[in-house]
C-alpha cells in the first residue's frame, strides 16, 4: 500500500490532488494507523476548502407516489404495502416557511418519480418559496426532460439532486427497470448546462458491487465535477426484490466511512452531506462521524411527522417519530457538540463557474 510505506510517500500521495483509481483503491484498503490518517486528512481538506460551517438543508419528502420500480427502494411502485400520500402545494409552502426559523437556509423538495405533483405546479411552488422566503431551493424528483429542468430553473430553482446510484452500467440496468445509466447521466449534464448547482452520488455496497466499483463511483463524482455529492450505505428493504440481499460490505461497515473520506479527498470543494443512512447503520452517531470524516452538510427531516413512516426508502430510518422542531434542535446540539458552527448564508456551491451564474440569477429573483 502506498500509504503504508513511509512518511514522505504518504504526504506525497495526499498532496497529489490529481488522484487516480490506484490511490482510491489504496485509500479504501487502509487499516489501523493509515485509516486514522485517512480520516484526519479528509477532515483537514474539508476544513481548508469548506471551513467550519455546517449548512442545514431541511428535506420535505412531499410525495411518496412513484411510477418507477427501482429494485432497492422501499417506495417503489410495486410495493403495495405503502400508504401513498402527496402533500398539497399549500402544505409544502407552509412547511418550507417554518424552516426559516430553524436556521435552515435551503429547502430540499424530494419525492418519488411521478406526475403526483405536475411540472407546472412544481414550478409554482418553487417560484412562491423563492419569492416569499429567503430559502434556496433544491429539487430532487428524479429524471425529467430538459425543458422541465429549464422551466424550474426559470422559476428560481437553485440546485438539483439526482444520484447516479452506481457507475457500473450493467448493475445500474439490473437495479433500474425504468432507466439506463446513460439517461441518468444525460439528466445530470442537462442540469449542469442550465447552470443549476448539481448534486449526485451513489449507494455504498449495492449487491454485486466490488471495491473496484466503489473506486469508480468516486472517480465518476470527480469527473462530473459536482457541486454536491451525497452517498450512503445501501440498506436492504424487506418489501423489495433486494430484501433478502446483504450490503456488499456487511461485517466491514468501516467501508462506509472510508468511502466518504476518499470522496472528500478526491472532491475537495464539493458540498458533502452526512446522509441519514449513516444514522440508520450507526444509530445516533453515524452522521456525527461522517461530519468528522469529510462531510460539511446536515439534512434534517422536515417532512410533517404524519407522513414520515410512509417515506421509508429503507428500514431503520431515524427520526420517524420526531417532529420537525425536535429534529431541528437535535441537529443544532449535534453540530455544537462537534465544535462546529452553523452556516448562515445559503451555502451555495463554492465552484466559481456555477457561483457566477448564481449571481446573475439572483439579480432577477430578488
Ligand atoms: N425519486 C428521487 C428520490 C429518490 S430517494 C430520485 O430518484 O432522485 C433518494 C435516495 O435514496 C436515492 O437516490 C437512493 O440513493 C437512496 N435509497 C433508496 N433506497 C435505498 C435503500 N434501500 N438503501 C439506501 N439508500 C436508498
Short mmCIF file of C-alpha atoms and ligand atoms in Angstrom, two decimals:
data_model
loop_
_atom_site.label_atom_id
_atom_site.label_comp_id
_atom_site.label_asym_id
_atom_site.label_seq_id
_atom_site.Cartn_x
_atom_site.Cartn_y
_atom_site.Cartn_z
CA UNK A 1 0.00 0.00 0.00
CA UNK A 2 1.31 3.41 -0.91
CA UNK A 3 0.17 4.89 2.39
CA UNK A 4 1.88 2.25 4.47
CA UNK A 5 5.38 2.80 3.13
CA UNK A 6 6.84 5.89 4.75
CA UNK A 7 6.00 9.41 5.70
CA UNK A 8 7.32 11.27 2.68
CA UNK A 9 5.49 8.96 0.31
CA UNK A 10 2.32 9.26 2.34
CA UNK A 11 2.37 13.02 2.22
CA UNK A 12 3.14 12.84 -1.45
CA UNK A 13 0.04 10.71 -2.04
CA UNK A 14 -2.21 13.05 -0.07
CA UNK A 15 -0.68 16.16 -1.61
CA UNK A 16 -1.35 14.97 -5.14
CA UNK A 17 -4.85 16.26 -5.88
CA UNK A 18 -4.99 14.60 -9.25
CA UNK A 19 -5.85 11.22 -7.74
CA UNK A 20 -6.42 8.19 -9.87
CA UNK A 21 -8.05 4.84 -9.30
CA UNK A 22 -4.90 3.26 -7.86
CA UNK A 23 -4.78 5.70 -4.98
CA UNK A 24 -8.56 5.43 -4.43
CA UNK A 25 -8.23 1.66 -4.06
CA UNK A 26 -5.21 2.06 -1.85
CA UNK A 27 -7.02 4.52 0.45
CA UNK A 28 -10.08 2.25 0.59
CA UNK A 29 -7.80 -0.53 1.79
CA UNK A 30 -6.44 1.50 4.73
CA UNK A 31 -6.32 -0.09 8.16
CA UNK A 32 -5.09 0.87 11.64
CA UNK A 33 -2.87 3.94 11.73
CA UNK A 34 -3.28 4.51 7.99
CA UNK A 35 -7.04 4.60 8.39
CA UNK A 36 -6.78 7.17 11.18
CA UNK A 37 -4.58 9.26 8.91
CA UNK A 38 -7.06 8.91 6.06
CA UNK A 39 -9.88 10.28 8.25
CA UNK A 40 -7.67 13.06 9.56
CA UNK A 41 -6.69 14.06 6.05
CA UNK A 42 -10.32 14.09 4.86
CA UNK A 43 -11.24 16.30 7.83
CA UNK A 44 -8.29 18.60 7.13
CA UNK A 45 -9.25 19.01 3.46
CA UNK A 46 -12.86 19.67 4.47
CA UNK A 47 -11.62 22.31 6.89
CA UNK A 48 -9.37 24.02 4.32
CA UNK A 49 -11.89 24.14 1.49
CA UNK A 50 -15.30 24.22 3.18
CA UNK A 51 -14.48 25.74 6.57
CA UNK A 52 -16.10 25.04 9.92
CA UNK A 53 -19.62 25.96 8.94
CA UNK A 54 -22.19 23.22 8.58
CA UNK A 55 -25.12 24.20 6.40
CA UNK A 56 -28.51 22.84 7.36
CA UNK A 57 -30.72 21.87 4.47
CA UNK A 58 -34.14 20.64 5.52
CA UNK A 59 -35.82 17.95 3.43
CA UNK A 60 -39.53 17.84 2.72
CA UNK A 61 -40.48 14.44 1.36
CA UNK A 62 -43.61 15.82 -0.23
CA UNK A 63 -44.90 12.71 -2.02
CA UNK A 64 -44.15 9.00 -1.96
CA UNK A 65 -46.13 8.28 -5.12
CA UNK A 66 -43.76 6.66 -7.59
CA UNK A 67 -44.14 5.17 -11.06
CA UNK A 68 -40.68 3.58 -11.00
CA UNK A 69 -39.63 0.18 -9.71
CA UNK A 70 -36.03 0.63 -8.55
CA UNK A 71 -35.20 -2.74 -7.02
CA UNK A 72 -33.75 -1.35 -3.78
CA UNK A 73 -36.29 1.33 -2.92
CA UNK A 74 -38.99 0.93 -0.27
CA UNK A 75 -41.42 3.27 -2.07
CA UNK A 76 -41.09 1.54 -5.48
CA UNK A 77 -44.35 1.31 -7.45
CA UNK A 78 -44.77 -2.43 -6.83
CA UNK A 79 -44.66 -2.14 -3.04
CA UNK A 80 -48.39 -2.18 -2.40
CA UNK A 81 -47.88 -2.18 1.37
CA UNK A 82 -47.03 1.54 1.18
CA UNK A 83 -49.69 4.05 2.15
CA UNK A 84 -49.33 6.64 -0.63
CA UNK A 85 -49.55 10.38 0.05
CA UNK A 86 -48.93 13.66 -1.70
CA UNK A 87 -48.81 16.96 0.17
CA UNK A 88 -50.71 19.90 -1.29
CA UNK A 89 -48.87 22.95 -2.60
CA UNK A 90 -50.13 24.90 0.42
CA UNK A 91 -48.80 22.28 2.88
CA UNK A 92 -45.42 22.24 1.13
CA UNK A 93 -45.21 26.02 1.24
CA UNK A 94 -46.14 26.33 4.92
CA UNK A 95 -43.70 23.54 5.86
CA UNK A 96 -40.94 25.37 3.98
CA UNK A 97 -41.82 28.67 5.61
CA UNK A 98 -41.39 27.19 9.09
CA UNK A 99 -37.83 26.13 8.23
CA UNK A 100 -36.62 29.72 8.19
CA UNK A 101 -37.00 29.84 11.98
CA UNK A 102 -34.87 26.71 12.43
CA UNK A 103 -31.68 28.16 10.94
CA UNK A 104 -32.27 26.21 7.76
CA UNK A 105 -31.29 28.15 4.66
CA UNK A 106 -32.20 25.63 1.97
CA UNK A 107 -35.32 23.59 1.40
CA UNK A 108 -34.89 20.27 -0.40
CA UNK A 109 -38.09 19.15 -2.11
CA UNK A 110 -37.94 15.39 -2.64
CA UNK A 111 -40.46 12.85 -3.87
CA UNK A 112 -40.99 9.66 -5.83
CA UNK A 113 -40.93 9.92 -9.60
CA UNK A 114 -44.38 10.64 -10.89
CA UNK A 115 -46.70 13.32 -12.02
CA UNK A 116 -48.08 13.21 -8.42
CA UNK A 117 -47.40 16.90 -8.46
CA UNK A 118 -47.12 18.08 -12.05
CA UNK A 119 -44.25 20.04 -13.50
CA UNK A 120 -46.19 23.31 -13.72
CA UNK A 121 -47.42 23.05 -10.15
CA UNK A 122 -43.88 22.25 -9.03
CA UNK A 123 -42.70 25.38 -10.83
CA UNK A 124 -45.30 27.46 -9.00
CA UNK A 125 -44.18 26.05 -5.65
CA UNK A 126 -40.54 26.88 -6.42
CA UNK A 127 -41.49 30.40 -7.52
CA UNK A 128 -43.54 31.03 -4.39
CA UNK A 129 -40.88 29.75 -1.98
CA UNK A 130 -38.25 31.91 -3.73
CA UNK A 131 -40.50 34.96 -3.67
CA UNK A 132 -41.87 34.71 -0.15
CA UNK A 133 -38.99 33.19 1.84
CA UNK A 134 -35.21 33.67 1.90
CA UNK A 135 -34.65 29.92 1.28
CA UNK A 136 -32.56 28.44 -1.50
CA UNK A 137 -34.48 25.70 -3.31
CA UNK A 138 -33.14 22.25 -4.15
CA UNK A 139 -35.32 19.80 -6.06
CA UNK A 140 -34.91 16.00 -6.05
CA UNK A 141 -37.65 14.33 -8.06
CA UNK A 142 -35.73 12.15 -10.50
CA UNK A 143 -35.22 12.07 -14.26
CA UNK A 144 -37.13 14.80 -16.08
CA UNK A 145 -36.96 16.30 -19.59
CA UNK A 146 -34.55 19.17 -20.29
CA UNK A 147 -37.43 21.61 -20.77
CA UNK A 148 -38.83 20.79 -17.34
CA UNK A 149 -35.47 21.43 -15.68
CA UNK A 150 -35.21 24.67 -17.65
CA UNK A 151 -38.69 25.76 -16.58
CA UNK A 152 -37.90 25.05 -12.91
CA UNK A 153 -34.64 26.95 -13.23
CA UNK A 154 -36.57 29.88 -14.67
CA UNK A 155 -38.85 29.63 -11.63
CA UNK A 156 -35.81 30.05 -9.37
CA UNK A 157 -34.63 26.50 -8.65
CA UNK A 158 -31.08 26.78 -7.32
CA UNK A 159 -29.98 23.16 -7.16
CA UNK A 160 -30.93 19.63 -8.13
CA UNK A 161 -30.10 16.28 -6.53
CA UNK A 162 -30.08 13.15 -8.65
CA UNK A 163 -27.83 10.29 -7.64
CA UNK A 164 -26.32 8.10 -10.37
CA UNK A 165 -26.52 5.30 -7.74
CA UNK A 166 -23.72 3.21 -9.32
CA UNK A 167 -21.18 3.87 -12.06
CA UNK A 168 -21.45 0.27 -13.30
CA UNK A 169 -23.86 0.46 -16.29
CA UNK A 170 -24.70 -3.24 -16.10
CA UNK A 171 -25.50 -3.12 -12.37
CA UNK A 172 -27.44 0.13 -12.89
CA UNK A 173 -29.50 -1.62 -15.59
CA UNK A 174 -30.32 -4.55 -13.30
CA UNK A 175 -31.48 -2.26 -10.50
CA UNK A 176 -33.49 0.21 -12.58
CA UNK A 177 -36.13 -1.27 -14.89
CA UNK A 178 -37.18 2.27 -15.83
CA UNK A 179 -33.94 3.92 -16.93
CA UNK A 180 -30.35 3.45 -18.05
CA UNK A 181 -27.22 4.94 -16.52
CA UNK A 182 -26.73 6.87 -19.74
CA UNK A 183 -30.16 8.51 -19.39
CA UNK A 184 -29.42 9.37 -15.76
CA UNK A 185 -26.12 10.96 -16.73
CA UNK A 186 -27.83 12.89 -19.54
CA UNK A 187 -30.08 14.48 -16.91
CA UNK A 188 -27.04 15.49 -14.88
CA UNK A 189 -25.35 17.03 -17.93
CA UNK A 190 -28.56 18.91 -18.77
CA UNK A 191 -28.71 20.38 -15.26
CA UNK A 192 -25.09 21.43 -15.41
CA UNK A 193 -25.58 23.02 -18.81
CA UNK A 194 -28.51 25.00 -17.42
CA UNK A 195 -26.28 26.36 -14.65
CA UNK A 196 -28.22 24.59 -11.91
CA UNK A 197 -25.98 23.57 -8.99
CA UNK A 198 -25.85 19.84 -9.49
CA UNK A 199 -25.71 17.14 -6.85
CA UNK A 200 -25.34 13.43 -7.41
CA UNK A 201 -23.83 10.44 -5.66
CA UNK A 202 -24.25 6.75 -5.08
CA UNK A 203 -25.13 3.99 -2.66
CA UNK A 204 -22.32 2.09 -0.97
CA UNK A 205 -22.49 -1.71 -1.01
CA UNK A 206 -25.17 -2.50 -3.59
CA UNK A 207 -25.38 -6.27 -4.08
CA UNK A 208 -22.99 -7.15 -6.90
CA UNK A 209 -20.65 -4.19 -6.45
CA UNK A 210 -16.97 -4.57 -5.61
CA UNK A 211 -14.42 -2.19 -4.13
CA UNK A 212 -13.44 -1.54 -7.74
CA UNK A 213 -16.99 -0.26 -8.41
CA UNK A 214 -16.73 1.92 -5.31
CA UNK A 215 -13.48 3.46 -6.56
CA UNK A 216 -15.10 4.04 -9.97
CA UNK A 217 -18.10 5.69 -8.26
CA UNK A 218 -15.78 8.13 -6.52
CA UNK A 219 -13.96 8.83 -9.79
CA UNK A 220 -17.25 9.45 -11.59
CA UNK A 221 -18.18 12.07 -8.99
CA UNK A 222 -14.85 13.73 -9.65
CA UNK A 223 -15.33 13.56 -13.43
CA UNK A 224 -18.83 15.06 -13.21
CA UNK A 225 -17.35 17.98 -11.24
CA UNK A 226 -20.35 18.03 -8.92
CA UNK A 227 -21.42 20.84 -6.63
CA UNK A 228 -22.88 18.44 -4.07
CA UNK A 229 -22.22 14.73 -3.52
CA UNK A 230 -24.49 12.56 -1.37
CA UNK A 231 -23.53 8.98 -0.66
CA UNK A 232 -24.83 6.45 1.85
CA UNK A 233 -24.88 2.74 2.60
CA UNK A 234 -27.37 0.52 0.80
CA UNK A 235 -29.82 -0.90 3.36
CA UNK A 236 -31.99 -3.83 2.21
CA UNK A 237 -35.70 -3.12 2.49
CA UNK A 238 -37.73 -6.28 3.21
CA UNK A 239 -40.59 -5.35 0.86
CA UNK A 240 -38.32 -5.10 -2.20
CA UNK A 241 -36.70 -7.69 -4.50
CA UNK A 242 -33.39 -6.99 -2.69
CA UNK A 243 -34.95 -7.67 0.72
CA UNK A 244 -33.04 -10.94 1.12
CA UNK A 245 -29.71 -9.47 -0.02
CA UNK A 246 -26.91 -8.11 2.11
CA UNK A 247 -24.89 -4.94 1.85
CA UNK A 248 -21.73 -5.90 -0.06
CA UNK A 249 -19.65 -4.67 2.93
CA UNK A 250 -21.61 -6.38 5.69
CA UNK A 251 -19.18 -7.03 8.53
CA UNK A 252 -16.89 -4.32 7.12
CA UNK A 253 -19.10 -1.27 7.74
CA UNK A 254 -15.99 0.88 8.16
CA UNK A 255 -16.02 0.96 4.36
CA UNK A 256 -18.94 3.42 4.52
CA UNK A 257 -16.69 5.98 6.19
CA UNK A 258 -13.64 5.14 4.13
CA UNK A 259 -15.70 5.87 1.00
CA UNK A 260 -16.73 9.23 2.44
CA UNK A 261 -13.17 10.20 3.38
CA UNK A 262 -11.82 9.26 -0.06
CA UNK A 263 -14.72 11.11 -1.67
CA UNK A 264 -13.68 14.28 0.18
CA UNK A 265 -10.02 13.88 -0.72
CA UNK A 266 -10.96 13.48 -4.39
CA UNK A 267 -13.55 16.29 -4.33
CA UNK A 268 -12.11 18.95 -2.01
CA UNK A 269 -14.57 21.73 -2.84
CA UNK A 270 -17.88 19.88 -3.17
CA UNK A 271 -20.61 20.11 -0.55
CA UNK A 272 -20.90 16.66 1.01
CA UNK A 273 -23.82 15.87 3.34
CA UNK A 274 -23.71 13.49 6.27
CA UNK A 275 -26.66 11.48 4.95
CA UNK A 276 -29.43 9.94 7.03
CA UNK A 277 -28.48 6.37 6.07
CA UNK A 278 -25.29 6.71 8.19
CA UNK A 279 -27.51 7.11 11.25
CA UNK A 280 -29.60 4.12 10.20
CA UNK A 281 -26.46 1.93 10.28
CA UNK A 282 -24.81 3.63 13.28
CA UNK A 283 -27.76 4.95 15.35
CA UNK A 284 -27.17 8.33 16.96
CA UNK A 285 -23.54 8.66 15.86
CA UNK A 286 -23.32 7.88 12.12
CA UNK A 287 -23.90 11.40 10.88
CA UNK A 288 -21.60 12.90 13.54
CA UNK A 289 -18.78 10.61 12.44
CA UNK A 290 -19.49 11.47 8.80
CA UNK A 291 -19.14 15.18 9.64
CA UNK A 292 -15.71 14.42 11.15
CA UNK A 293 -14.58 12.39 8.14
CA UNK A 294 -15.26 14.72 5.23
CA UNK A 295 -18.90 15.86 5.33
CA UNK A 296 -19.97 19.51 5.81
CA UNK A 297 -23.75 19.48 5.35
CA UNK A 298 -26.60 18.24 7.57
CA UNK A 299 -30.00 17.46 6.10
CA UNK A 300 -32.66 17.16 8.81
CA UNK A 301 -36.06 15.80 8.01
CA UNK A 302 -38.77 18.48 7.86
CA UNK A 303 -41.47 16.18 6.49
CA UNK A 304 -44.65 16.55 8.59
CA UNK A 305 -44.50 13.78 11.16
CA UNK A 306 -47.68 12.07 9.96
CA UNK A 307 -46.08 11.26 6.59
CA UNK A 308 -42.64 10.14 7.72
CA UNK A 309 -43.48 6.48 8.31
CA UNK A 310 -44.73 6.35 4.72
CA UNK A 311 -41.44 7.53 3.20
CA UNK A 312 -39.32 4.58 4.22
CA UNK A 313 -36.80 4.10 1.42
CA UNK A 314 -35.07 1.64 3.75
CA UNK A 315 -35.78 0.26 7.24
CA UNK A 316 -34.32 1.82 10.39
CA UNK A 317 -34.63 5.39 9.09
CA UNK A 318 -34.15 7.61 12.13
CA UNK A 319 -36.39 10.41 13.41
CA UNK A 320 -39.59 8.85 12.06
CA UNK A 321 -41.49 9.69 15.26
CA UNK A 322 -39.96 13.11 15.86
CA UNK A 323 -41.43 16.45 14.93
CA UNK A 324 -39.54 18.85 12.67
CA UNK A 325 -38.88 21.04 15.73
CA UNK A 326 -37.38 18.11 17.65
CA UNK A 327 -35.21 17.24 14.64
CA UNK A 328 -34.09 20.84 14.32
CA UNK A 329 -32.98 21.18 17.95
CA UNK A 330 -31.28 17.77 17.86
CA UNK A 331 -29.30 18.93 14.81
CA UNK A 332 -28.19 22.13 16.50
CA UNK A 333 -26.99 20.13 19.52
CA UNK A 334 -25.10 17.70 17.33
CA UNK A 335 -23.31 20.48 15.47
CA UNK A 336 -22.46 22.24 18.71
CA UNK A 337 -21.10 19.02 20.22
CA UNK A 338 -18.66 18.77 17.31
CA UNK A 339 -17.41 22.31 17.94
CA UNK A 340 -18.51 23.44 14.50
CA UNK A 341 -20.74 26.39 13.60
CA UNK A 342 -23.97 26.66 11.68
CA UNK A 343 -23.76 28.07 8.16
CA UNK A 344 -25.50 31.43 7.96
CA UNK A 345 -25.77 32.04 4.23
CA UNK A 346 -27.25 29.79 1.58
CA UNK A 347 -24.16 27.64 1.34
CA UNK A 348 -24.22 27.72 -2.44
CA UNK A 349 -21.62 25.89 -4.47
CA UNK A 350 -18.15 27.30 -4.00
CA UNK A 351 -17.21 26.27 -7.52
CA UNK A 352 -16.73 29.51 -9.44
CA UNK A 353 -18.42 28.81 -12.73
CA UNK A 354 -21.70 27.86 -11.05
CA UNK A 355 -21.50 30.61 -8.48
CA UNK A 356 -21.21 33.21 -11.23
CA UNK A 357 -24.39 32.08 -12.94
CA UNK A 358 -25.90 32.06 -9.46
CA UNK A 359 -25.24 35.79 -9.04
CA UNK A 360 -26.87 36.53 -12.39
CA UNK A 361 -29.99 34.67 -11.43
CA UNK A 362 -30.31 36.27 -8.03
CA UNK A 363 -30.49 39.70 -9.57
CA UNK A 364 -33.73 38.63 -11.23
CA UNK A 365 -35.08 36.54 -8.38
CA UNK A 366 -34.78 39.48 -5.99
N1 LIG B 1 -37.02 9.83 -6.67
C1 LIG B 1 -35.92 10.68 -6.28
C2 LIG B 1 -35.58 10.50 -4.82
C3 LIG B 1 -35.03 9.13 -4.51
S1 LIG B 1 -34.81 8.76 -2.82
C4 LIG B 1 -34.73 10.39 -7.16
O1 LIG B 1 -34.70 9.38 -7.82
O2 LIG B 1 -33.81 11.19 -7.17
C5 LIG B 1 -33.21 9.37 -2.52
C6 LIG B 1 -32.09 8.34 -2.50
O3 LIG B 1 -32.34 7.35 -1.51
C7 LIG B 1 -31.91 7.54 -3.76
O4 LIG B 1 -31.23 8.27 -4.74
C8 LIG B 1 -31.11 6.34 -3.27
O5 LIG B 1 -29.71 6.53 -3.43
C9 LIG B 1 -31.45 6.28 -1.77
N2 LIG B 1 -32.09 4.99 -1.42
C10 LIG B 1 -33.22 4.46 -1.92
N3 LIG B 1 -33.40 3.22 -1.43
C11 LIG B 1 -32.39 2.95 -0.58
C12 LIG B 1 -32.01 1.83 0.23
N4 LIG B 1 -32.72 0.71 0.25
N5 LIG B 1 -30.89 1.94 0.98
C13 LIG B 1 -30.15 3.06 0.96
N6 LIG B 1 -30.44 4.14 0.21
C14 LIG B 1 -31.55 4.10 -0.57
#
